[in-house]
C-alpha positions as YAML, in Angstrom:
chain: A
units: angstrom
residues:
- id: 1
  name: MET
  ca: [11.67, 8.94, 44.27]
- id: 2
  name: ASN
  ca: [7.99, 9.74, 44.66]
- id: 3
  name: ASN
  ca: [5.41, 6.98, 44.52]
- id: 4
  name: PRO
  ca: [3.04, 7.36, 41.56]
- id: 5
  name: GLU
  ca: [-0.48, 8.47, 42.35]
- id: 6
  name: ALA
  ca: [-3.12, 5.80, 41.75]
- id: 7
  name: GLU
  ca: [-4.70, 7.79, 38.94]
- id: 8
  name: ASP
  ca: [-1.40, 8.50, 37.17]
- id: 9
  name: ARG
  ca: [-1.75, 6.32, 34.09]
- id: 10
  name: GLU
  ca: [-0.28, 8.63, 31.45]
- id: 11
  name: THR
  ca: [0.42, 5.97, 28.87]
- id: 12
  name: ALA
  ca: [-1.30, 2.98, 30.41]
- id: 13
  name: GLN
  ca: [-2.52, 0.88, 27.52]
- id: 14
  name: PRO
  ca: [-4.24, -2.30, 28.68]
- id: 15
  name: ARG
  ca: [-5.19, -4.44, 25.73]
- id: 16
  name: GLN
  ca: [-8.87, -4.20, 25.00]
- id: 17
  name: ASP
  ca: [-11.48, -4.70, 22.33]
- id: 18
  name: SER
  ca: [-11.38, -2.12, 19.57]
- id: 19
  name: HIS
  ca: [-14.90, -0.90, 20.27]
- id: 20
  name: SER
  ca: [-13.90, 0.25, 23.77]
- id: 21
  name: ALA
  ca: [-10.36, 1.48, 23.22]
- id: 22
  name: ASP
  ca: [-11.23, 5.10, 22.47]
- id: 23
  name: HIS
  ca: [-13.10, 7.27, 24.93]
- id: 24
  name: SER
  ca: [-15.29, 10.31, 24.78]
- id: 25
  name: SER
  ca: [-13.78, 13.16, 26.74]
- id: 26
  name: SER
  ca: [-15.97, 16.23, 26.45]
- id: 27
  name: SER
  ca: [-17.27, 17.64, 29.70]
- id: 28
  name: SER
  ca: [-20.11, 20.10, 29.82]
- id: 29
  name: SER
  ca: [-18.85, 23.67, 29.78]
- id: 30
  name: GLY
  ca: [-20.29, 24.26, 33.24]
- id: 31
  name: LEU
  ca: [-18.41, 21.36, 34.76]
- id: 32
  name: ASP
  ca: [-15.25, 22.39, 32.94]
- id: 33
  name: MET
  ca: [-15.37, 25.93, 34.22]
- id: 34
  name: ALA
  ca: [-16.20, 24.87, 37.77]
- id: 35
  name: ALA
  ca: [-13.32, 22.41, 37.80]
- id: 36
  name: ALA
  ca: [-10.89, 24.97, 36.41]
- id: 37
  name: SER
  ca: [-12.01, 27.61, 38.91]
- id: 38
  name: ALA
  ca: [-11.57, 25.20, 41.80]
- id: 39
  name: THR
  ca: [-7.98, 24.59, 40.76]
- id: 40
  name: ASP
  ca: [-7.15, 28.12, 39.61]
- id: 41
  name: GLY
  ca: [-3.41, 28.61, 39.75]
- id: 42
  name: VAL
  ca: [-2.67, 25.17, 41.18]
- id: 43
  name: ALA
  ca: [-1.69, 23.54, 37.88]
- id: 44
  name: ALA
  ca: [0.56, 26.45, 36.94]
- id: 45
  name: ALA
  ca: [2.33, 26.24, 40.29]
- id: 46
  name: ALA
  ca: [2.66, 22.46, 39.93]
- id: 47
  name: LEU
  ca: [4.18, 22.93, 36.48]
- id: 48
  name: ARG
  ca: [6.81, 25.28, 37.86]
- id: 49
  name: SER
  ca: [7.68, 22.74, 40.55]
- id: 50
  name: VAL
  ca: [7.99, 19.95, 37.97]
- id: 51
  name: LEU
  ca: [10.24, 22.05, 35.74]
- id: 52
  name: GLN
  ca: [12.49, 22.81, 38.70]
- id: 53
  name: ARG
  ca: [12.76, 19.10, 39.50]
- id: 54
  name: VAL
  ca: [13.53, 18.37, 35.84]
- id: 55
  name: LYS
  ca: [16.28, 21.00, 35.92]
- id: 56
  name: GLN
  ca: [17.83, 19.49, 39.04]
- id: 57
  name: ALA
  ca: [17.67, 15.94, 37.66]
- id: 58
  name: ALA
  ca: [19.24, 17.05, 34.38]
- id: 59
  name: GLU
  ca: [22.05, 18.80, 36.25]
- id: 60
  name: ARG
  ca: [22.72, 15.65, 38.28]
- id: 61
  name: SER
  ca: [23.22, 13.78, 35.01]
- id: 62
  name: GLY
  ca: [25.47, 16.45, 33.56]
- id: 63
  name: ARG
  ca: [22.91, 17.73, 31.08]
- id: 64
  name: VAL
  ca: [20.96, 20.94, 30.59]
- id: 65
  name: SER
  ca: [17.23, 20.88, 31.25]
- id: 66
  name: GLU
  ca: [16.51, 22.38, 27.84]
- id: 67
  name: ARG
  ca: [17.45, 19.00, 26.37]
- id: 68
  name: VAL
  ca: [14.60, 17.32, 28.30]
- id: 69
  name: ARG
  ca: [11.07, 17.73, 26.94]
- id: 70
  name: VAL
  ca: [8.19, 17.68, 29.43]
- id: 71
  name: VAL
  ca: [4.94, 16.37, 27.95]
- id: 72
  name: ALA
  ca: [2.05, 17.54, 30.11]
- id: 73
  name: VAL
  ca: [-0.35, 14.59, 29.96]
- id: 74
  name: SER
  ca: [-3.79, 16.12, 29.93]
- id: 75
  name: LYS
  ca: [-6.12, 13.19, 29.31]
- id: 76
  name: THR
  ca: [-9.56, 13.59, 30.95]
- id: 77
  name: LYS
  ca: [-8.68, 17.14, 32.02]
- id: 78
  name: PRO
  ca: [-10.93, 20.05, 30.97]
- id: 79
  name: VAL
  ca: [-9.76, 22.60, 28.42]
- id: 80
  name: PRO
  ca: [-9.71, 25.53, 30.90]
- id: 81
  name: LEU
  ca: [-7.21, 23.60, 33.03]
- id: 82
  name: LEU
  ca: [-5.01, 22.99, 29.99]
- id: 83
  name: ARG
  ca: [-5.28, 26.68, 29.18]
- id: 84
  name: GLN
  ca: [-3.97, 27.54, 32.64]
- id: 85
  name: VAL
  ca: [-0.85, 25.47, 32.00]
- id: 86
  name: TYR
  ca: [-0.55, 26.99, 28.52]
- id: 87
  name: ASP
  ca: [-0.81, 30.49, 29.95]
- id: 88
  name: ALA
  ca: [2.02, 29.59, 32.33]
- id: 89
  name: GLY
  ca: [4.20, 29.18, 29.26]
- id: 90
  name: HIS
  ca: [4.01, 25.44, 28.55]
- id: 91
  name: ARG
  ca: [3.49, 24.30, 24.97]
- id: 92
  name: CYS
  ca: [3.82, 20.50, 24.88]
- id: 93
  name: PHE
  ca: [0.79, 18.38, 25.79]
- id: 94
  name: GLY
  ca: [0.05, 14.67, 25.47]
- id: 95
  name: GLU
  ca: [-3.25, 12.86, 25.00]
- id: 96
  name: ASN
  ca: [-4.12, 9.14, 25.11]
- id: 97
  name: TYR
  ca: [-7.43, 9.07, 23.25]
- id: 98
  name: VAL
  ca: [-8.06, 10.16, 19.67]
- id: 99
  name: GLN
  ca: [-11.57, 11.50, 20.19]
- id: 100
  name: GLU
  ca: [-10.52, 13.53, 23.20]
- id: 101
  name: LEU
  ca: [-7.57, 15.07, 21.38]
- id: 102
  name: VAL
  ca: [-9.65, 15.85, 18.29]
- id: 103
  name: GLU
  ca: [-12.19, 17.65, 20.48]
- id: 104
  name: LYS
  ca: [-9.66, 19.60, 22.55]
- id: 105
  name: ALA
  ca: [-7.17, 20.75, 19.92]
- id: 106
  name: PRO
  ca: [-9.46, 23.23, 18.11]
- id: 107
  name: GLN
  ca: [-10.30, 24.89, 21.44]
- id: 108
  name: LEU
  ca: [-6.67, 25.70, 22.20]
- id: 109
  name: PRO
  ca: [-3.96, 27.78, 20.46]
- id: 110
  name: ASP
  ca: [-2.32, 26.43, 17.32]
- id: 111
  name: ASP
  ca: [1.21, 26.65, 18.69]
- id: 112
  name: ILE
  ca: [0.67, 23.71, 21.05]
- id: 113
  name: GLU
  ca: [2.91, 20.73, 20.30]
- id: 114
  name: TRP
  ca: [0.53, 17.79, 20.61]
- id: 115
  name: HIS
  ca: [1.89, 14.31, 21.29]
- id: 116
  name: PHE
  ca: [-0.30, 11.24, 20.93]
- id: 117
  name: ILE
  ca: [0.79, 8.78, 23.62]
- id: 118
  name: GLY
  ca: [-1.93, 6.12, 23.63]
- id: 119
  name: ASN
  ca: [-2.36, 2.94, 21.65]
- id: 120
  name: LEU
  ca: [-3.37, 3.95, 18.12]
- id: 121
  name: GLN
  ca: [-5.76, 1.72, 16.23]
- id: 122
  name: SER
  ca: [-5.63, 1.66, 12.43]
- id: 123
  name: ASN
  ca: [-9.18, 2.98, 12.05]
- id: 124
  name: LYS
  ca: [-8.29, 6.02, 14.16]
- id: 125
  name: VAL
  ca: [-5.28, 7.13, 12.13]
- id: 126
  name: LYS
  ca: [-7.15, 9.28, 9.60]
- id: 127
  name: PRO
  ca: [-9.45, 10.96, 12.20]
- id: 128
  name: LEU
  ca: [-6.38, 11.79, 14.28]
- id: 129
  name: LEU
  ca: [-4.30, 13.25, 11.47]
- id: 130
  name: THR
  ca: [-7.13, 15.19, 9.83]
- id: 131
  name: GLY
  ca: [-8.61, 16.34, 13.13]
- id: 132
  name: VAL
  ca: [-5.33, 17.61, 14.59]
- id: 133
  name: PRO
  ca: [-3.32, 19.28, 11.82]
- id: 134
  name: THR
  ca: [-0.78, 20.47, 14.40]
- id: 135
  name: LEU
  ca: [-0.04, 16.96, 15.70]
- id: 136
  name: ALA
  ca: [3.71, 16.93, 16.36]
- id: 137
  name: MET
  ca: [4.44, 13.34, 17.31]
- id: 138
  name: VAL
  ca: [3.03, 9.84, 17.76]
- id: 139
  name: GLU
  ca: [5.03, 8.12, 20.50]
- id: 140
  name: THR
  ca: [3.47, 4.69, 20.15]
- id: 141
  name: VAL
  ca: [4.41, 3.10, 16.81]
- id: 142
  name: ASP
  ca: [4.83, -0.57, 17.67]
- id: 143
  name: ASP
  ca: [4.47, -2.50, 14.41]
- id: 144
  name: GLU
  ca: [4.74, -2.18, 10.64]
- id: 145
  name: LYS
  ca: [0.97, -2.00, 10.18]
- id: 146
  name: ILE
  ca: [0.49, 1.20, 12.15]
- id: 147
  name: ALA
  ca: [3.61, 2.70, 10.56]
- id: 148
  name: ASN
  ca: [2.22, 1.93, 7.10]
- id: 149
  name: ASN
  ca: [-1.17, 3.43, 7.94]
- id: 150
  name: LEU
  ca: [0.36, 6.63, 9.29]
- id: 151
  name: ASN
  ca: [2.64, 6.92, 6.27]
- id: 152
  name: ARG
  ca: [-0.22, 6.35, 3.81]
- id: 153
  name: VAL
  ca: [-2.65, 8.81, 5.39]
- id: 154
  name: ILE
  ca: [-0.01, 11.52, 5.74]
- id: 155
  name: GLY
  ca: [0.78, 11.13, 2.07]
- id: 156
  name: SER
  ca: [-2.88, 11.33, 1.10]
- id: 157
  name: ILE
  ca: [-3.60, 14.52, 3.06]
- id: 158
  name: GLY
  ca: [-0.35, 16.20, 2.10]
- id: 159
  name: ARG
  ca: [0.88, 17.23, 5.54]
- id: 160
  name: LYS
  ca: [4.54, 17.46, 6.49]
- id: 161
  name: PRO
  ca: [6.27, 14.30, 7.77]
- id: 162
  name: LEU
  ca: [5.19, 13.21, 11.23]
- id: 163
  name: LYS
  ca: [7.68, 12.58, 14.01]
- id: 164
  name: VAL
  ca: [7.33, 9.14, 15.56]
- id: 165
  name: LEU
  ca: [8.82, 7.11, 18.38]
- id: 166
  name: ILE
  ca: [8.90, 3.33, 18.44]
- id: 167
  name: GLN
  ca: [7.30, 1.91, 21.57]
- id: 168
  name: VAL
  ca: [9.31, -0.88, 23.19]
- id: 169
  name: ASN
  ca: [7.86, -3.30, 25.73]
- id: 170
  name: THR
  ca: [10.78, -3.30, 28.17]
- id: 171
  name: SER
  ca: [8.87, -5.00, 30.99]
- id: 172
  name: GLY
  ca: [7.84, -8.06, 28.96]
- id: 173
  name: GLU
  ca: [4.20, -7.82, 30.08]
- id: 174
  name: GLU
  ca: [1.50, -9.16, 27.78]
- id: 175
  name: SER
  ca: [-0.79, -6.38, 28.99]
- id: 176
  name: LYS
  ca: [1.52, -3.71, 27.55]
- id: 177
  name: PHE
  ca: [1.83, -2.71, 23.93]
- id: 178
  name: GLY
  ca: [5.19, -2.29, 22.28]
- id: 179
  name: VAL
  ca: [7.64, -4.21, 20.14]
- id: 180
  name: GLU
  ca: [9.92, -6.63, 21.94]
- id: 181
  name: PRO
  ca: [13.43, -5.25, 22.51]
- id: 182
  name: SER
  ca: [14.80, -7.82, 20.06]
- id: 183
  name: GLY
  ca: [12.54, -6.41, 17.34]
- id: 184
  name: CYS
  ca: [13.14, -2.69, 17.71]
- id: 185
  name: VAL
  ca: [16.08, -2.58, 15.27]
- id: 186
  name: ASP
  ca: [14.07, -4.21, 12.49]
- id: 187
  name: LEU
  ca: [11.12, -1.89, 13.08]
- id: 188
  name: ALA
  ca: [13.35, 1.19, 13.13]
- id: 189
  name: LYS
  ca: [14.92, 0.06, 9.85]
- id: 190
  name: TYR
  ca: [11.45, -0.50, 8.37]
- id: 191
  name: VAL
  ca: [10.22, 2.97, 9.32]
- id: 192
  name: THR
  ca: [13.30, 4.75, 8.03]
- id: 193
  name: THR
  ca: [13.41, 2.75, 4.81]
- id: 194
  name: ASN
  ca: [9.75, 2.31, 3.86]
- id: 195
  name: CYS
  ca: [7.89, 5.25, 5.42]
- id: 196
  name: PRO
  ca: [9.07, 8.52, 3.85]
- id: 197
  name: ASN
  ca: [6.25, 10.45, 5.52]
- id: 198
  name: LEU
  ca: [7.45, 9.47, 8.98]
- id: 199
  name: GLU
  ca: [10.46, 10.91, 10.78]
- id: 200
  name: PHE
  ca: [11.95, 8.34, 13.14]
- id: 201
  name: CYS
  ca: [13.00, 10.22, 16.27]
- id: 202
  name: GLY
  ca: [13.66, 7.58, 18.92]
- id: 203
  name: LEU
  ca: [12.25, 5.03, 21.35]
- id: 204
  name: MET
  ca: [9.60, 5.05, 24.08]
- id: 205
  name: THR
  ca: [8.66, 2.74, 26.94]
- id: 206
  name: ILE
  ca: [5.97, 2.70, 29.62]
- id: 207
  name: GLY
  ca: [7.23, 0.71, 32.58]
- id: 208
  name: MET
  ca: [6.21, -1.88, 35.10]
- id: 209
  name: PRO
  ca: [2.74, -2.98, 36.32]
- id: 210
  name: ASP
  ca: [2.33, 0.08, 38.55]
- id: 211
  name: TYR
  ca: [3.45, 2.33, 35.68]
- id: 212
  name: THR
  ca: [6.74, 3.22, 37.29]
- id: 213
  name: SER
  ca: [9.97, 1.89, 35.87]
- id: 214
  name: THR
  ca: [13.06, 0.40, 37.37]
- id: 215
  name: PRO
  ca: [16.66, 1.06, 36.34]
- id: 216
  name: GLU
  ca: [16.47, -2.22, 34.43]
- id: 217
  name: ASN
  ca: [13.66, -0.88, 32.23]
- id: 218
  name: PHE
  ca: [15.59, 2.28, 31.51]
- id: 219
  name: LYS
  ca: [18.79, 0.36, 30.82]
- id: 220
  name: THR
  ca: [16.92, -1.91, 28.41]
- id: 221
  name: LEU
  ca: [15.65, 1.07, 26.41]
- id: 222
  name: ALA
  ca: [19.09, 2.69, 26.42]
- id: 223
  name: ASN
  ca: [20.59, -0.57, 25.13]
- id: 224
  name: CYS
  ca: [17.95, -0.68, 22.40]
- id: 225
  name: ARG
  ca: [18.93, 2.84, 21.40]
- id: 226
  name: SER
  ca: [22.57, 1.84, 21.10]
- id: 227
  name: GLU
  ca: [21.63, -1.07, 18.86]
- id: 228
  name: VAL
  ca: [19.28, 1.02, 16.73]
- id: 229
  name: CYS
  ca: [21.79, 3.83, 16.29]
- id: 230
  name: LYS
  ca: [24.51, 1.38, 15.29]
- id: 231
  name: ALA
  ca: [22.20, -0.28, 12.76]
- id: 232
  name: LEU
  ca: [21.07, 3.05, 11.28]
- id: 233
  name: GLY
  ca: [24.48, 4.67, 11.43]
- id: 234
  name: ILE
  ca: [23.37, 7.64, 13.51]
- id: 235
  name: ALA
  ca: [24.66, 9.23, 16.69]
- id: 236
  name: GLU
  ca: [22.85, 8.39, 19.92]
- id: 237
  name: GLU
  ca: [22.15, 12.11, 20.40]
- id: 238
  name: GLN
  ca: [19.88, 11.86, 17.34]
- id: 239
  name: CYS
  ca: [17.71, 9.17, 18.96]
- id: 240
  name: GLU
  ca: [15.37, 10.26, 21.75]
- id: 241
  name: LEU
  ca: [14.47, 8.21, 24.80]
- id: 242
  name: SER
  ca: [10.92, 8.77, 26.03]
- id: 243
  name: MET
  ca: [10.81, 7.20, 29.47]
- id: 244
  name: GLY
  ca: [9.65, 8.35, 32.88]
- id: 245
  name: MET
  ca: [6.29, 9.50, 34.21]
- id: 246
  name: SER
  ca: [5.08, 11.25, 37.35]
- id: 247
  name: GLY
  ca: [6.43, 8.64, 39.74]
- id: 248
  name: ASP
  ca: [9.86, 8.15, 38.23]
- id: 249
  name: PHE
  ca: [10.73, 10.98, 35.85]
- id: 250
  name: GLU
  ca: [13.73, 12.18, 37.86]
- id: 251
  name: LEU
  ca: [15.38, 8.76, 37.77]
- id: 252
  name: ALA
  ca: [14.54, 8.49, 34.07]
- id: 253
  name: ILE
  ca: [16.23, 11.81, 33.35]
- id: 254
  name: GLU
  ca: [19.29, 10.80, 35.34]
- id: 255
  name: MET
  ca: [19.47, 7.68, 33.16]
- id: 256
  name: GLY
  ca: [19.22, 9.55, 29.88]
- id: 257
  name: SER
  ca: [15.56, 10.29, 29.15]
- id: 258
  name: THR
  ca: [15.00, 13.19, 26.77]
- id: 259
  name: ASN
  ca: [11.20, 13.11, 26.98]
- id: 260
  name: VAL
  ca: [9.13, 12.63, 30.16]
- id: 261
  name: ARG
  ca: [5.34, 12.27, 30.33]
- id: 262
  name: ILE
  ca: [3.90, 13.90, 33.44]
- id: 263
  name: GLY
  ca: [0.17, 14.02, 34.20]
- id: 264
  name: SER
  ca: [-1.17, 13.96, 37.74]
- id: 265
  name: THR
  ca: [1.82, 15.76, 39.22]
- id: 266
  name: ILE
  ca: [0.85, 18.76, 37.09]
- id: 267
  name: PHE
  ca: [-2.91, 18.49, 36.73]
- id: 268
  name: GLY
  ca: [-3.85, 16.55, 39.87]
- id: 269
  name: ALA
  ca: [-5.11, 13.00, 40.03]
- id: 270
  name: ARG
  ca: [-8.80, 13.76, 39.68]
- id: 271
  name: GLU
  ca: [-10.49, 12.79, 36.45]
- id: 272
  name: TYR
  ca: [-13.22, 15.24, 35.53]
- id: 273
  name: PRO
  ca: [-16.72, 14.14, 34.47]
- id: 274
  name: LYS
  ca: [-17.13, 13.18, 30.83]
- id: 275
  name: LYS
  ca: [-20.19, 13.67, 28.69]
- id: 276
  name: GLN
  ca: [-22.03, 10.44, 27.91]
- id: 277
  name: THR
  ca: [-22.07, 9.40, 24.27]
- id: 278
  name: ASN
  ca: [-23.75, 6.59, 22.39]
...
């Protein structure tokens, strides 16, 4: 397996004060265009390489690659670079920060399937849902409070139900968000019973301190899925597993992942300059 690049922190969510958790992401148009020109064609070629590796990993596990979703993690990357990947045929993108996603989404086509993959604070729920009407999924529901807030705001704005994943802390680190494995059944039951505006779709995990995962992490999430599906009376095929990032997505797919989050392998490790805000 490849070692993860130092900058590959697709869903890294260190606990932090609420005033610093969300980041401004707009670059000046000049910097954006220069960055995109410098990497013209590279991201599209990298995407093709990733999709080929996904196909091979799926085949090794006896599955078809169409059953594995690739979320192109585009945090801190300029819109022209995202457009290059879009023009190569990709439609699923993931963002970590609410403000950045709210700024980017209107600049890109409406048929993009946006996934929010960062820690979501309660006061950011309404700006996210109203600012990104095409939001397809929140992968990071980790307690009843955030589930309730999402459910309430969706009901108040009248949009269709939102797909959600429950984030599970499989590594047991205090620095990582996510419900403990022992609590994922209760949270899944809560979402399906008390949140009619949310569509429970499965489970998600991040990984170990270096943001890769070991087979033990993947096995833990798979075991959680078995328990959740038994409790809810659904088939395991109806419950997604979002696990695997740039450094370990092939192993994750081989162990059952249906959703992988890949950033620097597609876009490169460089983070582009961001406009200063107050």
